[in-house]
Protein backbone atom coordinates (compact mmCIF):
# COMPACT_ATOMS: atom_id res chain seq x y z
CA UNK A 1 0.00 0.00 0.00
CA UNK A 2 1.25 3.47 -0.84
CA UNK A 3 2.59 5.53 2.02
CA UNK A 4 0.45 8.50 3.07
CA UNK A 5 2.08 11.77 4.08
CA UNK A 6 0.01 14.56 5.62
CA UNK A 7 0.97 18.23 5.08
CA UNK A 8 2.09 18.59 8.73
CA UNK A 9 3.34 15.03 9.23
CA UNK A 10 1.01 14.47 12.20
CA UNK A 11 2.33 17.59 13.95
CA UNK A 12 1.45 17.95 17.66
CA UNK A 13 2.28 20.75 20.10
CA UNK A 14 0.66 19.61 23.36
CA UNK A 15 2.91 21.39 25.82
CA UNK A 16 1.78 24.95 25.10
CA UNK A 17 -1.13 26.86 26.63
CA UNK A 18 -3.13 25.92 23.54
CA UNK A 19 -2.94 22.30 22.43
CA UNK A 20 -2.25 22.36 18.70
CA UNK A 21 -2.46 19.11 16.75
CA UNK A 22 -2.94 18.09 13.17
CA UNK A 23 -5.83 15.75 12.43
CA UNK A 24 -4.53 14.29 9.18
CA UNK A 25 -6.41 12.65 6.32
CA UNK A 26 -9.96 13.65 7.19
CA UNK A 27 -12.29 12.93 4.30
CA UNK A 28 -13.57 16.12 2.70
CA UNK A 29 -16.29 16.12 0.10
CA UNK A 30 -17.30 19.29 -1.72
CA UNK A 31 -20.96 19.33 -2.66
CA UNK A 32 -22.59 21.76 -5.09
CA UNK A 33 -26.30 21.38 -5.61
CA UNK A 34 -29.70 22.96 -5.11
CA UNK A 35 -30.30 23.54 -1.40
CA UNK A 36 -32.46 20.97 0.36
CA UNK A 37 -33.49 20.34 3.95
CA UNK A 38 -30.82 17.68 4.55
CA UNK A 39 -28.16 20.42 4.41
CA UNK A 40 -27.51 23.42 6.68
CA UNK A 41 -29.11 26.36 4.89
CA UNK A 42 -27.90 29.35 6.90
CA UNK A 43 -24.56 31.02 6.25
CA UNK A 44 -21.92 30.09 8.80
CA UNK A 45 -23.65 27.00 10.15
CA UNK A 46 -22.96 23.27 10.05
CA UNK A 47 -24.89 20.13 10.81
CA UNK A 48 -23.79 16.76 12.11
CA UNK A 49 -24.86 13.50 10.53
CA UNK A 50 -23.31 10.54 12.30
CA UNK A 51 -19.59 11.31 12.44
CA UNK A 52 -19.73 13.66 9.46
CA UNK A 53 -19.90 17.44 9.78
CA UNK A 54 -21.56 19.25 6.89
CA UNK A 55 -20.40 22.85 6.62
CA UNK A 56 -22.16 25.66 4.75
CA UNK A 57 -19.70 27.19 2.29
CA UNK A 58 -22.10 29.08 0.05
CA UNK A 59 -25.76 29.19 -1.00
CA UNK A 60 -25.20 26.18 -3.25
CA UNK A 61 -22.00 24.75 -1.78
CA UNK A 62 -21.17 22.58 1.22
CA UNK A 63 -18.20 20.70 2.61
CA UNK A 64 -18.71 17.34 4.30
CA UNK A 65 -15.89 16.49 6.70
CA UNK A 66 -15.53 13.13 8.38
CA UNK A 67 -13.18 10.34 9.36
CA UNK A 68 -10.39 9.21 7.03
CA UNK A 69 -11.19 6.60 4.45
CA UNK A 70 -14.36 8.04 2.94
CA UNK A 71 -18.03 7.81 3.79
CA UNK A 72 -20.18 4.84 3.09
CA UNK A 73 -23.52 6.00 4.47
CA UNK A 74 -23.81 9.35 2.74
CA UNK A 75 -24.91 9.95 -0.80
CA UNK A 76 -25.45 13.32 -2.38
CA UNK A 77 -26.60 14.33 -5.82
CA UNK A 78 -25.22 17.19 -7.84
CA UNK A 79 -21.52 17.91 -8.13
CA UNK A 80 -19.81 15.77 -5.47
CA UNK A 81 -16.02 15.98 -5.46
CA UNK A 82 -13.49 14.42 -3.11
CA UNK A 83 -11.21 17.28 -2.02
CA UNK A 84 -9.62 15.47 0.94
CA UNK A 85 -6.10 16.20 -0.28
CA UNK A 86 -6.79 19.92 -0.61
CA UNK A 87 -6.70 20.82 3.09
CA UNK A 88 -5.51 19.42 6.35
CA UNK A 89 -7.11 20.04 9.72
CA UNK A 90 -5.56 21.61 12.80
CA UNK A 91 -7.27 21.04 16.14
CA UNK A 92 -6.98 23.74 18.82
CA UNK A 93 -7.90 23.10 22.44
CA UNK A 94 -7.57 25.07 25.64
CA UNK A 95 -8.97 28.11 27.40
CA UNK A 96 -7.08 30.59 25.20
CA UNK A 97 -8.13 29.31 21.78
CA UNK A 98 -10.35 32.31 21.00
CA UNK A 99 -7.68 34.74 22.16
CA UNK A 100 -5.14 32.98 19.97
CA UNK A 101 -7.39 33.05 16.90
CA UNK A 102 -8.20 36.72 17.53
CA UNK A 103 -4.52 37.57 17.09
CA UNK A 104 -4.74 36.70 13.41
CA UNK A 105 -8.40 36.68 12.46
CA UNK A 106 -10.75 39.67 12.23
CA UNK A 107 -13.95 37.61 12.17
CA UNK A 108 -15.98 37.68 15.38
CA UNK A 109 -15.64 34.30 17.12
CA UNK A 110 -17.30 35.35 20.39
CA UNK A 111 -19.40 32.48 21.82
CA UNK A 112 -22.47 34.71 21.56
CA UNK A 113 -22.27 34.63 17.77
CA UNK A 114 -20.01 31.61 17.15
CA UNK A 115 -21.40 28.73 19.16
CA UNK A 116 -20.96 24.99 18.75
CA UNK A 117 -21.48 24.05 15.11
CA UNK A 118 -20.67 27.51 13.76
CA UNK A 119 -18.24 27.65 10.87
CA UNK A 120 -16.70 30.46 8.88
CA UNK A 121 -14.48 30.89 5.85
CA UNK A 122 -12.07 33.70 6.52
CA UNK A 123 -8.35 34.38 6.83
CA UNK A 124 -6.10 33.49 9.77
CA UNK A 125 -2.59 34.92 9.75
CA UNK A 126 -3.29 35.86 6.10
CA UNK A 127 -3.99 32.23 5.16
CA UNK A 128 -7.44 31.32 3.83
CA UNK A 129 -9.06 28.94 6.32
CA UNK A 130 -12.32 27.38 7.38
CA UNK A 131 -12.85 27.54 11.14
CA UNK A 132 -15.34 25.12 12.73
CA UNK A 133 -16.32 25.22 16.36
CA UNK A 134 -16.88 21.76 17.79
CA UNK A 135 -17.92 20.83 21.32
CA UNK A 136 -14.50 20.79 22.93
CA UNK A 137 -12.17 22.12 20.27
CA UNK A 138 -11.84 24.33 17.23
CA UNK A 139 -10.93 22.91 13.86
CA UNK A 140 -8.98 25.02 11.41
CA UNK A 141 -9.04 23.61 7.89
CA UNK A 142 -6.17 24.99 5.87
CA UNK A 143 -4.85 24.33 2.40
CA UNK A 144 -1.84 22.01 2.31
CA UNK A 145 0.48 24.71 0.99
CA UNK A 146 -0.39 27.10 3.86
CA UNK A 147 -0.33 24.47 6.61
CA UNK A 148 3.31 24.79 7.66
CA UNK A 149 3.08 28.57 7.79
CA UNK A 150 -0.09 28.44 9.84
CA UNK A 151 1.13 25.79 12.28
CA UNK A 152 4.29 27.81 12.87
CA UNK A 153 2.30 30.98 13.38
CA UNK A 154 -0.06 29.26 15.84
CA UNK A 155 2.79 27.89 17.94
CA UNK A 156 4.56 31.25 17.97
CA UNK A 157 1.42 33.26 18.75
CA UNK A 158 0.29 30.86 21.48
CA UNK A 159 3.43 31.44 23.56
CA UNK A 160 1.95 34.75 24.63
CA UNK A 161 -0.61 32.90 26.75
CA UNK A 162 2.03 30.94 28.63
CA UNK A 163 2.90 34.13 30.50
CA UNK A 164 0.66 34.83 33.46
CA UNK A 165 -0.17 38.47 34.02
CA UNK A 166 1.34 39.95 37.15
CA UNK A 167 -1.18 40.56 39.93
CA UNK B 1 -10.49 49.20 6.69
CA UNK B 2 -14.01 49.08 5.25
CA UNK B 3 -16.53 46.57 6.51
CA UNK B 4 -18.29 45.24 3.44
CA UNK B 5 -21.71 43.59 3.83
CA UNK B 6 -21.72 40.27 1.97
CA UNK B 7 -25.35 39.39 1.30
CA UNK B 8 -24.65 35.86 2.57
CA UNK B 9 -22.01 36.18 5.29
CA UNK B 10 -22.67 39.63 6.70
CA UNK B 11 -20.14 42.34 7.39
CA UNK B 12 -16.52 41.34 6.84
CA UNK B 13 -13.21 43.08 6.45
CA UNK B 14 -12.51 44.63 3.07
CA UNK B 15 -9.38 42.44 2.78
CA UNK B 16 -11.60 39.37 2.31
CA UNK B 17 -13.05 40.84 -0.89
CA UNK B 18 -12.01 41.31 -4.49
CA UNK B 19 -13.17 44.41 -6.34
CA UNK B 20 -14.99 43.87 -9.62
CA UNK B 21 -15.45 47.40 -10.93
CA UNK B 22 -18.62 49.08 -12.11
CA UNK B 23 -21.79 47.00 -11.95
CA UNK B 24 -24.36 46.73 -14.71
CA UNK B 25 -22.05 47.01 -17.74
CA UNK B 26 -23.99 44.93 -20.22
CA UNK B 27 -22.24 42.74 -22.77
CA UNK B 28 -23.02 44.13 -26.25
CA UNK B 29 -25.93 42.25 -27.83
CA UNK B 30 -24.13 41.96 -31.19
CA UNK B 31 -20.40 42.54 -30.63
CA UNK B 32 -19.42 41.89 -34.24
CA UNK B 33 -21.28 45.01 -35.40
CA UNK B 34 -19.32 47.29 -33.06
CA UNK B 35 -16.61 49.63 -34.28
CA UNK B 36 -13.21 49.42 -32.61
CA UNK B 37 -14.03 52.59 -30.75
CA UNK B 38 -17.34 51.23 -29.45
CA UNK B 39 -15.67 47.96 -28.44
CA UNK B 40 -12.89 49.82 -26.62
CA UNK B 41 -15.55 51.91 -24.84
CA UNK B 42 -17.25 48.71 -23.68
CA UNK B 43 -13.99 47.13 -22.55
CA UNK B 44 -12.16 49.98 -20.91
CA UNK B 45 -14.39 52.98 -20.22
CA UNK B 46 -16.14 53.19 -16.86
CA UNK B 47 -17.97 55.86 -14.93
CA UNK B 48 -15.97 57.60 -12.25
CA UNK B 49 -18.53 59.45 -10.16
CA UNK B 50 -17.89 61.52 -7.10
CA UNK B 51 -20.58 60.03 -4.86
CA UNK B 52 -22.79 56.98 -5.18
CA UNK B 53 -21.32 54.25 -7.42
CA UNK B 54 -22.85 50.86 -8.12
CA UNK B 55 -20.08 48.28 -8.18
CA UNK B 56 -19.35 44.54 -8.07
CA UNK B 57 -17.51 42.74 -5.32
CA UNK B 58 -16.60 39.11 -4.74
CA UNK B 59 -16.26 37.64 -1.26
CA UNK B 60 -13.05 35.86 -2.24
CA UNK B 61 -11.90 34.69 1.18
CA UNK B 62 -15.42 33.74 2.26
CA UNK B 63 -18.34 32.35 0.30
CA UNK B 64 -16.78 33.30 -3.07
CA UNK B 65 -20.03 34.80 -4.40
CA UNK B 66 -20.28 37.95 -6.53
CA UNK B 67 -22.73 40.67 -5.56
CA UNK B 68 -23.49 44.35 -6.21
CA UNK B 69 -23.51 47.23 -3.80
CA UNK B 70 -23.68 51.01 -3.90
CA UNK B 71 -20.70 52.76 -2.37
CA UNK B 72 -20.13 56.47 -1.93
CA UNK B 73 -16.72 57.11 -3.48
CA UNK B 74 -16.17 60.15 -1.24
CA UNK B 75 -17.07 58.75 2.17
CA UNK B 76 -16.85 54.95 1.49
CA UNK B 77 -20.31 54.67 3.02
CA UNK B 78 -22.11 51.64 1.65
CA UNK B 79 -25.80 51.92 0.80
CA UNK B 80 -27.70 48.77 -0.13
ZN1 LIG C 1 -19.77 35.92 1.71
mmCIF file of C-alpha atoms and ligand atoms in Angstrom:
data_model
loop_
_atom_site.group_PDB
_atom_site.id
_atom_site.type_symbol
_atom_site.label_atom_id
_atom_site.label_comp_id
_atom_site.label_asym_id
_atom_site.label_seq_id
_atom_site.Cartn_x
_atom_site.Cartn_y
_atom_site.Cartn_z
ATOM 1 C CA UNK A 1 0.000 0.000 0.000
ATOM 2 C CA UNK A 2 1.246 3.473 -0.836
ATOM 3 C CA UNK A 3 2.587 5.532 2.019
ATOM 4 C CA UNK A 4 0.450 8.497 3.069
ATOM 5 C CA UNK A 5 2.077 11.768 4.083
ATOM 6 C CA UNK A 6 0.013 14.555 5.622
ATOM 7 C CA UNK A 7 0.967 18.225 5.082
ATOM 8 C CA UNK A 8 2.087 18.586 8.726
ATOM 9 C CA UNK A 9 3.340 15.029 9.233
ATOM 10 C CA UNK A 10 1.006 14.469 12.198
ATOM 11 C CA UNK A 11 2.330 17.587 13.951
ATOM 12 C CA UNK A 12 1.454 17.950 17.665
ATOM 13 C CA UNK A 13 2.281 20.755 20.103
ATOM 14 C CA UNK A 14 0.660 19.614 23.356
ATOM 15 C CA UNK A 15 2.914 21.386 25.825
ATOM 16 C CA UNK A 16 1.776 24.948 25.102
ATOM 17 C CA UNK A 17 -1.131 26.861 26.627
ATOM 18 C CA UNK A 18 -3.129 25.918 23.544
ATOM 19 C CA UNK A 19 -2.938 22.300 22.431
ATOM 20 C CA UNK A 20 -2.249 22.360 18.695
ATOM 21 C CA UNK A 21 -2.459 19.113 16.747
ATOM 22 C CA UNK A 22 -2.944 18.091 13.166
ATOM 23 C CA UNK A 23 -5.829 15.752 12.431
ATOM 24 C CA UNK A 24 -4.534 14.293 9.179
ATOM 25 C CA UNK A 25 -6.406 12.649 6.316
ATOM 26 C CA UNK A 26 -9.964 13.652 7.188
ATOM 27 C CA UNK A 27 -12.287 12.934 4.301
ATOM 28 C CA UNK A 28 -13.565 16.124 2.695
ATOM 29 C CA UNK A 29 -16.291 16.119 0.097
ATOM 30 C CA UNK A 30 -17.295 19.292 -1.717
ATOM 31 C CA UNK A 31 -20.961 19.332 -2.660
ATOM 32 C CA UNK A 32 -22.586 21.760 -5.091
ATOM 33 C CA UNK A 33 -26.304 21.378 -5.607
ATOM 34 C CA UNK A 34 -29.699 22.957 -5.113
ATOM 35 C CA UNK A 35 -30.298 23.538 -1.404
ATOM 36 C CA UNK A 36 -32.458 20.967 0.365
ATOM 37 C CA UNK A 37 -33.492 20.337 3.947
ATOM 38 C CA UNK A 38 -30.818 17.682 4.546
ATOM 39 C CA UNK A 39 -28.163 20.424 4.410
ATOM 40 C CA UNK A 40 -27.507 23.418 6.682
ATOM 41 C CA UNK A 41 -29.115 26.364 4.893
ATOM 42 C CA UNK A 42 -27.896 29.352 6.901
ATOM 43 C CA UNK A 43 -24.558 31.021 6.254
ATOM 44 C CA UNK A 44 -21.916 30.091 8.801
ATOM 45 C CA UNK A 45 -23.651 26.997 10.154
ATOM 46 C CA UNK A 46 -22.958 23.272 10.045
ATOM 47 C CA UNK A 47 -24.894 20.130 10.805
ATOM 48 C CA UNK A 48 -23.795 16.755 12.109
ATOM 49 C CA UNK A 49 -24.859 13.502 10.530
ATOM 50 C CA UNK A 50 -23.305 10.535 12.299
ATOM 51 C CA UNK A 51 -19.585 11.309 12.439
ATOM 52 C CA UNK A 52 -19.734 13.664 9.455
ATOM 53 C CA UNK A 53 -19.901 17.441 9.778
ATOM 54 C CA UNK A 54 -21.558 19.255 6.893
ATOM 55 C CA UNK A 55 -20.401 22.846 6.618
ATOM 56 C CA UNK A 56 -22.157 25.656 4.752
ATOM 57 C CA UNK A 57 -19.703 27.192 2.290
ATOM 58 C CA UNK A 58 -22.103 29.081 0.053
ATOM 59 C CA UNK A 59 -25.758 29.195 -0.998
ATOM 60 C CA UNK A 60 -25.201 26.179 -3.253
ATOM 61 C CA UNK A 61 -22.000 24.751 -1.785
ATOM 62 C CA UNK A 62 -21.166 22.583 1.221
ATOM 63 C CA UNK A 63 -18.199 20.696 2.605
ATOM 64 C CA UNK A 64 -18.715 17.339 4.300
ATOM 65 C CA UNK A 65 -15.888 16.487 6.700
ATOM 66 C CA UNK A 66 -15.527 13.132 8.384
ATOM 67 C CA UNK A 67 -13.175 10.337 9.359
ATOM 68 C CA UNK A 68 -10.390 9.212 7.029
ATOM 69 C CA UNK A 69 -11.191 6.599 4.448
ATOM 70 C CA UNK A 70 -14.358 8.042 2.941
ATOM 71 C CA UNK A 71 -18.034 7.811 3.786
ATOM 72 C CA UNK A 72 -20.178 4.836 3.093
ATOM 73 C CA UNK A 73 -23.516 6.000 4.473
ATOM 74 C CA UNK A 74 -23.806 9.346 2.736
ATOM 75 C CA UNK A 75 -24.906 9.950 -0.802
ATOM 76 C CA UNK A 76 -25.451 13.321 -2.381
ATOM 77 C CA UNK A 77 -26.597 14.328 -5.823
ATOM 78 C CA UNK A 78 -25.220 17.189 -7.840
ATOM 79 C CA UNK A 79 -21.524 17.909 -8.130
ATOM 80 C CA UNK A 80 -19.809 15.766 -5.474
ATOM 81 C CA UNK A 81 -16.020 15.983 -5.458
ATOM 82 C CA UNK A 82 -13.491 14.417 -3.106
ATOM 83 C CA UNK A 83 -11.210 17.279 -2.024
ATOM 84 C CA UNK A 84 -9.617 15.469 0.939
ATOM 85 C CA UNK A 85 -6.103 16.197 -0.281
ATOM 86 C CA UNK A 86 -6.787 19.924 -0.606
ATOM 87 C CA UNK A 87 -6.704 20.817 3.092
ATOM 88 C CA UNK A 88 -5.509 19.418 6.350
ATOM 89 C CA UNK A 89 -7.109 20.042 9.723
ATOM 90 C CA UNK A 90 -5.555 21.614 12.803
ATOM 91 C CA UNK A 91 -7.272 21.039 16.142
ATOM 92 C CA UNK A 92 -6.979 23.737 18.818
ATOM 93 C CA UNK A 93 -7.896 23.102 22.444
ATOM 94 C CA UNK A 94 -7.570 25.071 25.638
ATOM 95 C CA UNK A 95 -8.975 28.111 27.405
ATOM 96 C CA UNK A 96 -7.083 30.588 25.200
ATOM 97 C CA UNK A 97 -8.129 29.309 21.776
ATOM 98 C CA UNK A 98 -10.348 32.309 20.997
ATOM 99 C CA UNK A 99 -7.682 34.738 22.158
ATOM 100 C CA UNK A 100 -5.142 32.978 19.969
ATOM 101 C CA UNK A 101 -7.391 33.048 16.904
ATOM 102 C CA UNK A 102 -8.198 36.716 17.530
ATOM 103 C CA UNK A 103 -4.521 37.571 17.088
ATOM 104 C CA UNK A 104 -4.742 36.695 13.405
ATOM 105 C CA UNK A 105 -8.403 36.682 12.458
ATOM 106 C CA UNK A 106 -10.753 39.670 12.225
ATOM 107 C CA UNK A 107 -13.950 37.610 12.170
ATOM 108 C CA UNK A 108 -15.980 37.685 15.382
ATOM 109 C CA UNK A 109 -15.637 34.301 17.124
ATOM 110 C CA UNK A 110 -17.299 35.348 20.388
ATOM 111 C CA UNK A 111 -19.397 32.485 21.824
ATOM 112 C CA UNK A 112 -22.469 34.713 21.556
ATOM 113 C CA UNK A 113 -22.271 34.634 17.769
ATOM 114 C CA UNK A 114 -20.010 31.614 17.148
ATOM 115 C CA UNK A 115 -21.397 28.729 19.159
ATOM 116 C CA UNK A 116 -20.963 24.986 18.750
ATOM 117 C CA UNK A 117 -21.479 24.053 15.109
ATOM 118 C CA UNK A 118 -20.674 27.510 13.763
ATOM 119 C CA UNK A 119 -18.238 27.651 10.869
ATOM 120 C CA UNK A 120 -16.696 30.456 8.882
ATOM 121 C CA UNK A 121 -14.484 30.889 5.851
ATOM 122 C CA UNK A 122 -12.069 33.697 6.524
ATOM 123 C CA UNK A 123 -8.354 34.382 6.831
ATOM 124 C CA UNK A 124 -6.104 33.487 9.774
ATOM 125 C CA UNK A 125 -2.585 34.925 9.755
ATOM 126 C CA UNK A 126 -3.294 35.859 6.104
ATOM 127 C CA UNK A 127 -3.986 32.230 5.161
ATOM 128 C CA UNK A 128 -7.441 31.325 3.829
ATOM 129 C CA UNK A 129 -9.056 28.941 6.316
ATOM 130 C CA UNK A 130 -12.318 27.376 7.379
ATOM 131 C CA UNK A 131 -12.854 27.539 11.138
ATOM 132 C CA UNK A 132 -15.335 25.123 12.727
ATOM 133 C CA UNK A 133 -16.318 25.218 16.358
ATOM 134 C CA UNK A 134 -16.876 21.757 17.791
ATOM 135 C CA UNK A 135 -17.924 20.832 21.317
ATOM 136 C CA UNK A 136 -14.501 20.793 22.933
ATOM 137 C CA UNK A 137 -12.171 22.122 20.270
ATOM 138 C CA UNK A 138 -11.842 24.332 17.234
ATOM 139 C CA UNK A 139 -10.935 22.911 13.862
ATOM 140 C CA UNK A 140 -8.981 25.021 11.412
ATOM 141 C CA UNK A 141 -9.040 23.606 7.895
ATOM 142 C CA UNK A 142 -6.173 24.988 5.875
ATOM 143 C CA UNK A 143 -4.847 24.326 2.403
ATOM 144 C CA UNK A 144 -1.837 22.008 2.312
ATOM 145 C CA UNK A 145 0.476 24.714 0.990
ATOM 146 C CA UNK A 146 -0.390 27.096 3.863
ATOM 147 C CA UNK A 147 -0.333 24.466 6.611
ATOM 148 C CA UNK A 148 3.311 24.791 7.656
ATOM 149 C CA UNK A 149 3.085 28.572 7.786
ATOM 150 C CA UNK A 150 -0.091 28.442 9.837
ATOM 151 C CA UNK A 151 1.131 25.788 12.285
ATOM 152 C CA UNK A 152 4.295 27.807 12.873
ATOM 153 C CA UNK A 153 2.303 30.979 13.381
ATOM 154 C CA UNK A 154 -0.064 29.260 15.845
ATOM 155 C CA UNK A 155 2.793 27.890 17.943
ATOM 156 C CA UNK A 156 4.562 31.253 17.966
ATOM 157 C CA UNK A 157 1.424 33.263 18.746
ATOM 158 C CA UNK A 158 0.287 30.860 21.478
ATOM 159 C CA UNK A 159 3.429 31.439 23.555
ATOM 160 C CA UNK A 160 1.952 34.754 24.630
ATOM 161 C CA UNK A 161 -0.607 32.901 26.754
ATOM 162 C CA UNK A 162 2.028 30.941 28.628
ATOM 163 C CA UNK A 163 2.902 34.130 30.498
ATOM 164 C CA UNK A 164 0.665 34.829 33.459
ATOM 165 C CA UNK A 165 -0.175 38.473 34.020
ATOM 166 C CA UNK A 166 1.335 39.951 37.153
ATOM 167 C CA UNK A 167 -1.176 40.558 39.929
ATOM 168 C CA UNK B 1 -10.492 49.197 6.692
ATOM 169 C CA UNK B 2 -14.012 49.081 5.251
ATOM 170 C CA UNK B 3 -16.526 46.567 6.509
ATOM 171 C CA UNK B 4 -18.290 45.235 3.443
ATOM 172 C CA UNK B 5 -21.706 43.589 3.832
ATOM 173 C CA UNK B 6 -21.718 40.269 1.967
ATOM 174 C CA UNK B 7 -25.355 39.385 1.301
ATOM 175 C CA UNK B 8 -24.646 35.859 2.568
ATOM 176 C CA UNK B 9 -22.012 36.177 5.293
ATOM 177 C CA UNK B 10 -22.675 39.627 6.702
ATOM 178 C CA UNK B 11 -20.138 42.342 7.389
ATOM 179 C CA UNK B 12 -16.520 41.340 6.844
ATOM 180 C CA UNK B 13 -13.209 43.084 6.447
ATOM 181 C CA UNK B 14 -12.505 44.632 3.071
ATOM 182 C CA UNK B 15 -9.382 42.443 2.776
ATOM 183 C CA UNK B 16 -11.600 39.369 2.309
ATOM 184 C CA UNK B 17 -13.045 40.842 -0.891
ATOM 185 C CA UNK B 18 -12.006 41.313 -4.486
ATOM 186 C CA UNK B 19 -13.169 44.408 -6.339
ATOM 187 C CA UNK B 20 -14.988 43.874 -9.618
ATOM 188 C CA UNK B 21 -15.450 47.397 -10.926
ATOM 189 C CA UNK B 22 -18.617 49.082 -12.105
ATOM 190 C CA UNK B 23 -21.795 46.998 -11.946
ATOM 191 C CA UNK B 24 -24.357 46.733 -14.709
ATOM 192 C CA UNK B 25 -22.053 47.013 -17.738
ATOM 193 C CA UNK B 26 -23.994 44.926 -20.220
ATOM 194 C CA UNK B 27 -22.240 42.741 -22.774
ATOM 195 C CA UNK B 28 -23.017 44.125 -26.250
ATOM 196 C CA UNK B 29 -25.926 42.248 -27.826
ATOM 197 C CA UNK B 30 -24.131 41.965 -31.187
ATOM 198 C CA UNK B 31 -20.402 42.543 -30.627
ATOM 199 C CA UNK B 32 -19.421 41.894 -34.240
ATOM 200 C CA UNK B 33 -21.278 45.008 -35.405
ATOM 201 C CA UNK B 34 -19.321 47.294 -33.055
ATOM 202 C CA UNK B 35 -16.613 49.631 -34.277
ATOM 203 C CA UNK B 36 -13.205 49.419 -32.609
ATOM 204 C CA UNK B 37 -14.031 52.593 -30.751
ATOM 205 C CA UNK B 38 -17.345 51.227 -29.453
ATOM 206 C CA UNK B 39 -15.670 47.955 -28.443
ATOM 207 C CA UNK B 40 -12.890 49.824 -26.625
ATOM 208 C CA UNK B 41 -15.548 51.907 -24.844
ATOM 209 C CA UNK B 42 -17.250 48.712 -23.678
ATOM 210 C CA UNK B 43 -13.994 47.126 -22.546
ATOM 211 C CA UNK B 44 -12.155 49.982 -20.913
ATOM 212 C CA UNK B 45 -14.394 52.978 -20.217
ATOM 213 C CA UNK B 46 -16.141 53.190 -16.858
ATOM 214 C CA UNK B 47 -17.974 55.862 -14.932
ATOM 215 C CA UNK B 48 -15.966 57.595 -12.251
ATOM 216 C CA UNK B 49 -18.530 59.449 -10.164
ATOM 217 C CA UNK B 50 -17.894 61.518 -7.096
ATOM 218 C CA UNK B 51 -20.575 60.034 -4.862
ATOM 219 C CA UNK B 52 -22.794 56.975 -5.183
ATOM 220 C CA UNK B 53 -21.320 54.251 -7.415
ATOM 221 C CA UNK B 54 -22.850 50.862 -8.125
ATOM 222 C CA UNK B 55 -20.079 48.277 -8.184
ATOM 223 C CA UNK B 56 -19.352 44.540 -8.074
ATOM 224 C CA UNK B 57 -17.512 42.743 -5.315
ATOM 225 C CA UNK B 58 -16.600 39.108 -4.738
ATOM 226 C CA UNK B 59 -16.263 37.641 -1.257
ATOM 227 C CA UNK B 60 -13.048 35.860 -2.245
ATOM 228 C CA UNK B 61 -11.898 34.690 1.181
ATOM 229 C CA UNK B 62 -15.420 33.741 2.256
ATOM 230 C CA UNK B 63 -18.339 32.347 0.304
ATOM 231 C CA UNK B 64 -16.780 33.304 -3.070
ATOM 232 C CA UNK B 65 -20.032 34.800 -4.404
ATOM 233 C CA UNK B 66 -20.281 37.949 -6.531
ATOM 234 C CA UNK B 67 -22.731 40.675 -5.562
ATOM 235 C CA UNK B 68 -23.489 44.348 -6.212
ATOM 236 C CA UNK B 69 -23.512 47.228 -3.799
ATOM 237 C CA UNK B 70 -23.683 51.014 -3.901
ATOM 238 C CA UNK B 71 -20.695 52.759 -2.367
ATOM 239 C CA UNK B 72 -20.131 56.469 -1.929
ATOM 240 C CA UNK B 73 -16.718 57.110 -3.481
ATOM 241 C CA UNK B 74 -16.174 60.147 -1.245
ATOM 242 C CA UNK B 75 -17.075 58.747 2.169
ATOM 243 C CA UNK B 76 -16.853 54.947 1.491
ATOM 244 C CA UNK B 77 -20.308 54.673 3.018
ATOM 245 C CA UNK B 78 -22.112 51.643 1.649
ATOM 246 C CA UNK B 79 -25.800 51.920 0.804
ATOM 247 C CA UNK B 80 -27.705 48.768 -0.134
HETATM 248 ZN ZN1 LIG C 1 -19.768 35.916 1.707
#
